[in-house]
């Protein structure tokens, strides 16, 4: 049973039904956030935990399904079967339930769900056979690349090409759980004092970067000490590099820095800029609803920025003609660097997305560069590990712009986890003290 506080424990078969519906939504192209929003609140925490575990082991599950079934079962039965196989074949140390319990409850779910009642005997037969023959079935299935690494084959091949020395470690990191990392607002409290405050209430955490603190156990944001007061924000350690990188050595032409955060939602980097600098910040996002999240984050932190719902690629709709001292371009990308935090991404993306998104990145670079003053900085970043969304567009831009100089930058910062053999960032000196973080790309450009 998966329980929720102050409520009757919820039976696992019910959770498995909802997890199968969650997987159906992902396979239909919905994001995990949208799919979870449709789950009733009492079931949502359990479904998210089970659903993310399924997505991290879906390649293996689909390989097992192909070995156990002569033909692919109907959509709903296939989703329930793959959910059970993913959870039953995963790492035993991470499993919340033993394999026999999962199988029994999955069969119960099939019998009680009208969409799968006709396939209940088939699901039962497949799962019982898996339990009997696990020791021979699983090794055979894991000979296949997608099943072993739980990523689409095209994704693995691209990583092998882009990062021939580190591709397998990137995939290992992707399949690990991401820590809950906080950014301390050092204008309100030092990192050392915040760590001491956590220790005083028996919360275990470690420093992660200049202003980062990673909690050993995640918790709801409303329970995080200092969150409501604006002392800390939730932000991955690699994402925390953006604001200090852009500001490094940047001097205002007037009394205050004039900064643009071009793709700002949900506002974490906007807030970080304001925590670190006396600046006038214009935060843009094309999505008006996501702009509300920027407002909410800034209000909690007691910070102010000009927030506008606008397309950064169309400055004639929002730019007043005054040049910026600094531009943060956190460009749209495949999100291939934050897969451990969003395990649905690997199954939602298509290889063709990379070229389309790289074209958007190129357009944004071309469009925003004229809005930067001479001597100003533009920080181009993506949460991607694919070179087509990092090194390639930057090198192309530099070849075509003699007024752009590349300053020391982390470039491709590859994801690491607390697991053995972490991936080493390409430029470790530009990412000091990071231990457990997502994948990002950073290139700091100066107009000369």
XYZ file of C-alpha atoms in Angstrom:
448
model
C 0.000 0.000 0.000
C 1.075 3.568 -0.740
C -0.148 5.839 2.024
C -0.875 9.535 2.293
C -0.844 11.419 5.564
C -4.095 11.479 7.553
C -5.806 9.226 5.022
C -6.663 5.589 4.585
C -3.798 3.735 2.857
C -4.469 3.329 -0.841
C -4.279 -0.182 -2.313
C -1.412 -0.801 -4.693
C -3.692 -2.172 -7.418
C -5.447 1.194 -7.541
C -2.134 3.012 -7.805
C -1.069 0.690 -10.612
C -4.220 1.447 -12.578
C -3.527 5.171 -12.360
C 0.147 4.628 -13.194
C -0.888 2.762 -16.349
C -3.145 5.696 -17.313
C -0.171 8.014 -16.652
C 1.995 5.912 -19.004
C -0.726 5.958 -21.685
C -0.681 9.765 -21.518
C 3.116 9.902 -21.847
C 2.994 7.575 -24.852
C 0.382 9.893 -26.394
C 2.811 12.821 -26.107
C 1.730 14.468 -22.848
C 4.328 15.731 -20.393
C 4.483 14.111 -16.980
C 3.341 17.386 -15.387
C 0.179 17.443 -17.492
C -0.451 13.731 -16.996
C -0.105 14.040 -13.211
C -2.416 17.049 -13.071
C -5.235 14.742 -14.170
C -4.667 12.376 -11.215
C -6.807 12.978 -8.133
C -4.759 14.606 -5.330
C -4.911 11.642 -2.939
C -3.360 9.361 -5.551
C -0.918 11.816 -7.094
C 2.174 11.351 -4.841
C 2.101 7.580 -5.206
C 1.437 7.716 -8.944
C 4.302 10.153 -9.463
C 6.720 7.909 -7.544
C 5.603 4.772 -9.378
C 5.321 6.537 -12.740
C 8.823 7.992 -12.599
C 10.209 4.580 -11.612
C 8.400 3.066 -14.604
C 9.838 5.686 -16.992
C 13.361 5.025 -15.720
C 12.970 1.313 -16.504
C 10.609 1.437 -19.479
C 13.141 0.251 -22.054
C 13.748 -2.932 -20.071
C 10.004 -3.425 -19.553
C 9.243 -3.091 -23.255
C 11.993 -5.551 -24.076
C 10.539 -8.040 -21.601
C 7.059 -7.475 -23.022
C 8.343 -8.360 -26.498
C 9.871 -11.569 -25.109
C 6.741 -12.587 -23.191
C 4.004 -11.728 -25.710
C 3.801 -12.999 -29.284
C 1.883 -9.887 -30.316
C 1.679 -6.488 -28.699
C -1.405 -6.361 -26.434
C -4.073 -3.632 -26.632
C -3.077 -0.154 -25.429
C -4.428 -0.269 -21.859
C -3.328 -3.839 -21.156
C 0.098 -3.078 -22.607
C 0.498 -0.048 -20.341
C -0.439 -2.008 -17.216
C 1.802 -4.924 -18.205
C 4.772 -2.641 -18.907
C 4.260 -0.775 -15.621
C 4.344 -4.054 -13.684
C 7.381 -5.336 -15.599
C 9.257 -2.046 -15.155
C 8.692 -2.053 -11.401
C 9.297 -5.781 -10.918
C 12.516 -5.859 -12.978
C 14.129 -2.744 -11.497
C 16.922 -2.510 -8.960
C 15.834 -4.492 -5.899
C 17.483 -1.949 -3.573
C 15.258 0.831 -4.947
C 12.063 -1.219 -5.137
C 9.227 -0.195 -2.833
C 7.561 -3.611 -3.301
C 8.834 -7.109 -3.924
C 8.212 -8.638 -7.346
C 5.562 -11.118 -6.159
C 3.527 -8.362 -4.522
C 3.720 -6.257 -7.676
C 2.583 -9.144 -9.851
C -0.341 -10.014 -7.558
C -1.477 -6.414 -7.392
C -1.076 -5.860 -11.146
C -3.320 -8.860 -11.843
C -5.820 -7.492 -9.323
C -5.664 -4.130 -11.123
C -6.358 -5.840 -14.450
C -9.402 -7.656 -13.053
C -10.848 -4.496 -11.490
C -10.257 -2.163 -14.465
C -12.932 -2.463 -17.172
C -10.379 -1.484 -19.821
C -8.239 -4.552 -19.044
C -10.647 -7.156 -17.667
C -10.602 -9.057 -20.951
C -6.784 -9.211 -20.816
C -6.443 -10.125 -17.126
C -5.571 -13.774 -17.787
C -3.034 -12.765 -20.427
C -1.377 -10.250 -18.054
C -1.360 -12.857 -15.293
C 0.305 -15.427 -17.569
C 2.993 -13.000 -18.739
C 3.849 -11.830 -15.237
C 3.893 -15.344 -13.722
C 6.224 -16.459 -16.495
C 8.468 -13.479 -15.778
C 8.685 -14.514 -12.121
C 9.555 -18.096 -13.086
C 12.065 -17.273 -15.814
C 13.490 -13.961 -14.626
C 17.065 -15.273 -14.378
C 17.127 -16.188 -18.071
C 14.733 -13.593 -19.541
C 16.308 -10.482 -18.062
C 19.943 -11.064 -19.142
C 18.792 -11.826 -22.690
C 16.696 -8.657 -22.898
C 19.522 -6.507 -21.502
C 21.681 -7.429 -24.497
C 19.643 -4.838 -26.431
C 20.867 -1.250 -26.119
C 17.519 0.472 -25.515
C 16.545 -2.114 -22.907
C 19.876 -1.921 -21.095
C 20.107 1.867 -20.923
C 16.385 2.709 -20.840
C 16.722 5.375 -23.514
C 15.657 5.341 -27.168
C 18.318 3.884 -29.450
C 18.798 7.155 -31.358
C 19.490 8.963 -28.061
C 22.175 6.473 -27.036
C 23.839 6.646 -30.459
C 23.933 10.435 -30.384
C 25.541 10.434 -26.938
C 28.094 7.888 -28.135
C 28.999 10.262 -30.975
C 28.920 13.488 -28.921
C 30.626 12.138 -25.775
C 32.551 8.971 -26.711
C 34.368 8.810 -23.363
C 31.427 9.634 -21.104
C 28.215 8.477 -22.819
C 27.616 5.495 -20.536
C 28.183 7.588 -17.417
C 25.717 10.209 -18.691
C 23.097 7.490 -19.107
C 23.819 6.140 -15.625
C 23.370 9.628 -14.182
C 20.119 10.066 -16.136
C 18.659 6.968 -14.483
C 19.524 8.118 -10.961
C 17.175 10.158 -8.801
C 17.991 13.857 -8.714
C 18.618 15.459 -5.315
C 16.584 18.368 -4.006
C 19.060 21.220 -4.259
C 18.441 24.661 -2.814
C 19.951 28.029 -3.660
C 20.667 30.115 -0.578
C 20.004 33.830 -0.885
C 23.295 34.941 0.638
C 22.036 38.512 0.998
C 19.811 37.101 3.758
C 21.863 34.234 5.208
C 25.229 32.602 4.537
C 25.404 29.049 3.251
C 27.343 27.984 6.359
C 24.694 29.450 8.681
C 21.902 27.814 6.713
C 23.625 24.429 6.900
C 24.039 24.905 10.644
C 20.341 25.727 10.970
C 19.430 22.529 9.101
C 21.744 20.485 11.291
C 20.132 21.919 14.424
C 16.791 20.363 13.396
C 18.404 17.084 12.256
C 18.088 17.689 8.507
C 21.098 16.269 6.687
C 22.438 18.328 3.786
C 25.716 19.059 2.026
C 27.103 22.058 0.218
C 26.844 21.875 -3.563
C 28.479 24.807 -5.371
C 28.928 28.415 -4.262
C 25.378 28.942 -3.013
C 23.881 25.468 -3.276
C 22.751 23.028 -0.597
C 21.535 19.515 -1.451
C 19.162 17.813 0.971
C 19.711 14.136 1.674
C 15.934 13.595 1.561
C 13.536 15.697 -0.536
C 10.561 17.300 1.174
C 7.542 19.441 0.232
C 8.628 23.028 -0.384
C 6.309 24.363 2.309
C 8.306 22.382 4.887
C 11.738 23.597 3.755
C 13.184 25.900 6.431
C 13.404 29.457 5.122
C 11.545 28.799 1.866
C 8.464 30.884 2.667
C 10.711 33.706 3.942
C 12.737 33.806 0.739
C 15.961 32.540 2.300
C 16.189 29.629 -0.165
C 14.811 28.585 -3.547
C 14.758 25.185 -5.231
C 17.265 25.160 -8.107
C 19.690 22.565 -9.446
C 23.363 23.242 -8.739
C 24.265 23.489 -12.440
C 21.439 25.963 -13.089
C 22.843 28.114 -10.266
C 25.901 28.883 -12.411
C 23.955 31.062 -14.860
C 23.563 34.297 -12.899
C 27.133 34.545 -11.519
C 28.570 33.656 -14.946
C 26.662 36.437 -16.696
C 27.603 38.969 -14.007
C 31.296 38.006 -13.785
C 33.304 41.133 -14.592
C 30.257 42.939 -15.991
C 30.151 46.685 -15.261
C 27.101 48.905 -15.789
C 27.221 51.831 -18.202
C 24.867 53.767 -15.924
C 24.075 53.595 -12.225
C 22.508 50.119 -12.466
C 22.965 47.125 -14.703
C 20.304 46.721 -17.381
C 19.699 42.992 -17.894
C 17.460 40.855 -20.100
C 16.357 37.350 -19.142
C 15.071 36.303 -22.542
C 13.360 32.966 -21.739
C 12.737 33.499 -18.066
C 10.000 31.183 -16.754
C 9.690 29.926 -14.074
C 11.950 32.709 -12.847
C 14.720 30.993 -10.909
C 17.536 32.622 -12.875
C 15.751 35.998 -12.890
C 15.567 35.885 -9.103
C 19.198 34.818 -8.800
C 20.318 37.808 -10.903
C 18.388 40.148 -8.615
C 19.813 38.498 -5.493
C 23.364 39.057 -6.747
C 23.223 42.447 -8.489
C 21.717 45.910 -8.266
C 19.989 45.670 -11.615
C 16.957 46.519 -13.693
C 15.817 43.189 -15.136
C 13.389 42.605 -17.978
C 12.112 39.018 -17.824
C 10.405 37.686 -20.943
C 8.513 34.493 -21.605
C 6.326 33.619 -24.546
C 3.766 31.888 -22.292
C 1.564 34.235 -20.259
C 0.665 31.496 -17.748
C 4.341 30.769 -17.137
C 4.894 34.489 -16.551
C 2.577 34.154 -13.550
C 5.070 31.692 -12.074
C 7.809 34.326 -12.460
C 5.622 36.816 -10.576
C 4.927 34.273 -7.819
C 8.613 33.433 -7.344
C 9.670 37.074 -7.239
C 6.889 37.941 -4.787
C 7.954 35.180 -2.386
C 11.527 36.461 -2.509
C 10.601 40.128 -2.193
C 12.218 40.982 -5.546
C 11.100 43.132 -8.465
C 11.547 42.783 -12.198
C 9.649 43.895 -15.264
C 7.895 40.732 -16.463
C 6.382 40.583 -19.947
C 4.684 37.867 -21.950
C 6.440 38.263 -25.296
C 8.434 36.388 -27.928
C 12.131 37.143 -27.463
C 12.636 36.506 -31.194
C 10.386 39.492 -32.033
C 11.988 42.464 -30.238
C 9.883 44.971 -32.185
C 6.979 43.892 -29.936
C 8.744 44.553 -26.608
C 12.135 46.356 -26.952
C 12.323 50.101 -26.250
C 15.621 50.625 -28.107
C 17.876 50.861 -25.024
C 20.847 48.475 -25.196
C 21.373 45.884 -22.475
C 24.507 45.417 -20.369
C 23.820 41.696 -20.104
C 21.528 39.152 -21.755
C 20.731 35.714 -20.362
C 19.555 33.442 -23.162
C 18.402 30.172 -21.610
C 17.242 28.886 -24.977
C 14.542 26.291 -25.714
C 16.103 22.839 -26.102
C 15.429 19.108 -25.851
C 16.058 19.170 -22.063
C 18.371 16.179 -22.560
C 20.458 17.315 -19.586
C 17.639 17.166 -17.025
C 16.344 13.656 -17.758
C 16.909 12.426 -14.204
C 14.549 15.170 -13.000
C 12.104 14.692 -15.900
C 12.327 11.018 -16.917
C 9.503 11.444 -19.444
C 11.693 13.634 -21.688
C 13.616 10.713 -23.195
C 10.364 9.054 -24.341
C 8.700 12.274 -25.554
C 11.516 13.628 -27.715
C 12.178 12.659 -31.323
C 15.568 12.935 -32.988
C 14.115 15.436 -35.458
C 13.398 17.808 -32.541
C 17.114 18.578 -32.195
C 17.470 20.311 -35.559
C 14.244 22.270 -35.055
C 15.304 23.488 -31.610
C 18.858 24.275 -32.784
C 17.319 26.505 -35.463
C 15.372 28.364 -32.739
C 18.567 28.786 -30.731
C 20.379 30.201 -33.765
C 17.496 32.633 -34.444
C 17.485 33.867 -30.849
C 21.249 34.400 -30.830
C 21.069 36.330 -34.092
C 18.111 38.411 -32.929
C 19.301 39.341 -29.442
C 22.966 40.070 -30.204
C 22.243 43.549 -31.706
C 20.423 44.470 -28.472
C 23.668 44.153 -26.455
C 26.024 47.097 -25.941
C 29.708 46.904 -26.755
C 31.465 45.436 -23.720
C 28.291 43.675 -22.635
C 27.861 39.947 -21.951
C 25.485 37.432 -23.471
C 25.284 34.073 -21.709
C 23.965 31.348 -24.009
C 22.813 28.293 -22.122
C 20.700 25.187 -22.635
C 19.826 22.285 -20.371
C 21.068 19.890 -23.065
C 24.026 17.555 -23.413
C 23.722 17.286 -27.206
C 26.486 19.203 -28.992
C 24.020 20.355 -31.658
C 22.365 22.425 -28.901
C 25.528 23.819 -27.370
C 28.965 23.815 -28.911
C 27.758 23.760 -32.542
C 25.484 26.851 -32.510
C 28.038 28.835 -30.502
C 30.936 27.983 -32.817
C 28.774 28.827 -35.838
C 27.823 32.148 -34.241
C 31.446 33.011 -33.486
C 32.505 32.306 -37.085
C 29.888 34.730 -38.366
C 30.338 37.491 -35.764
C 33.767 39.079 -35.510
C 32.431 41.321 -32.717
C 31.881 38.316 -30.418
C 34.529 36.877 -28.104
C 34.139 33.675 -26.087
C 35.082 34.180 -22.428
C 36.051 31.287 -20.076
C 32.938 29.118 -19.768
C 31.982 25.626 -18.552
C 30.702 24.716 -22.064
C 29.155 21.212 -21.869
C 28.647 20.518 -18.181
C 27.704 16.862 -18.093
C 25.257 15.464 -15.525
C 26.625 13.796 -12.426
C 24.961 11.797 -9.698
C 25.925 10.462 -6.313
C 26.518 7.096 -8.003
C 30.071 5.761 -8.503
C 32.184 7.088 -11.387
C 30.589 10.529 -11.781
C 31.041 12.368 -15.062
C 33.731 15.055 -15.043
C 32.685 18.452 -16.451
C 34.612 19.449 -19.584
C 35.913 22.587 -17.870
C 35.977 21.747 -14.178
C 37.681 24.999 -13.206
C 34.598 26.910 -14.364
C 32.228 24.792 -12.247
C 33.891 24.694 -8.814
C 32.473 22.623 -6.024
C 29.645 20.978 -7.960
C 28.974 17.404 -6.890
C 25.518 16.288 -7.987
C 23.879 18.233 -10.783
C 22.026 18.226 -14.086
C 23.555 18.599 -17.534
C 23.873 22.119 -18.935
C 25.730 24.040 -21.612
C 27.178 27.476 -20.906
C 28.987 29.851 -23.264
C 29.705 33.424 -22.132
C 30.098 35.857 -25.046
C 31.410 39.431 -24.872
C 30.669 42.047 -27.514
C 33.970 43.611 -28.594
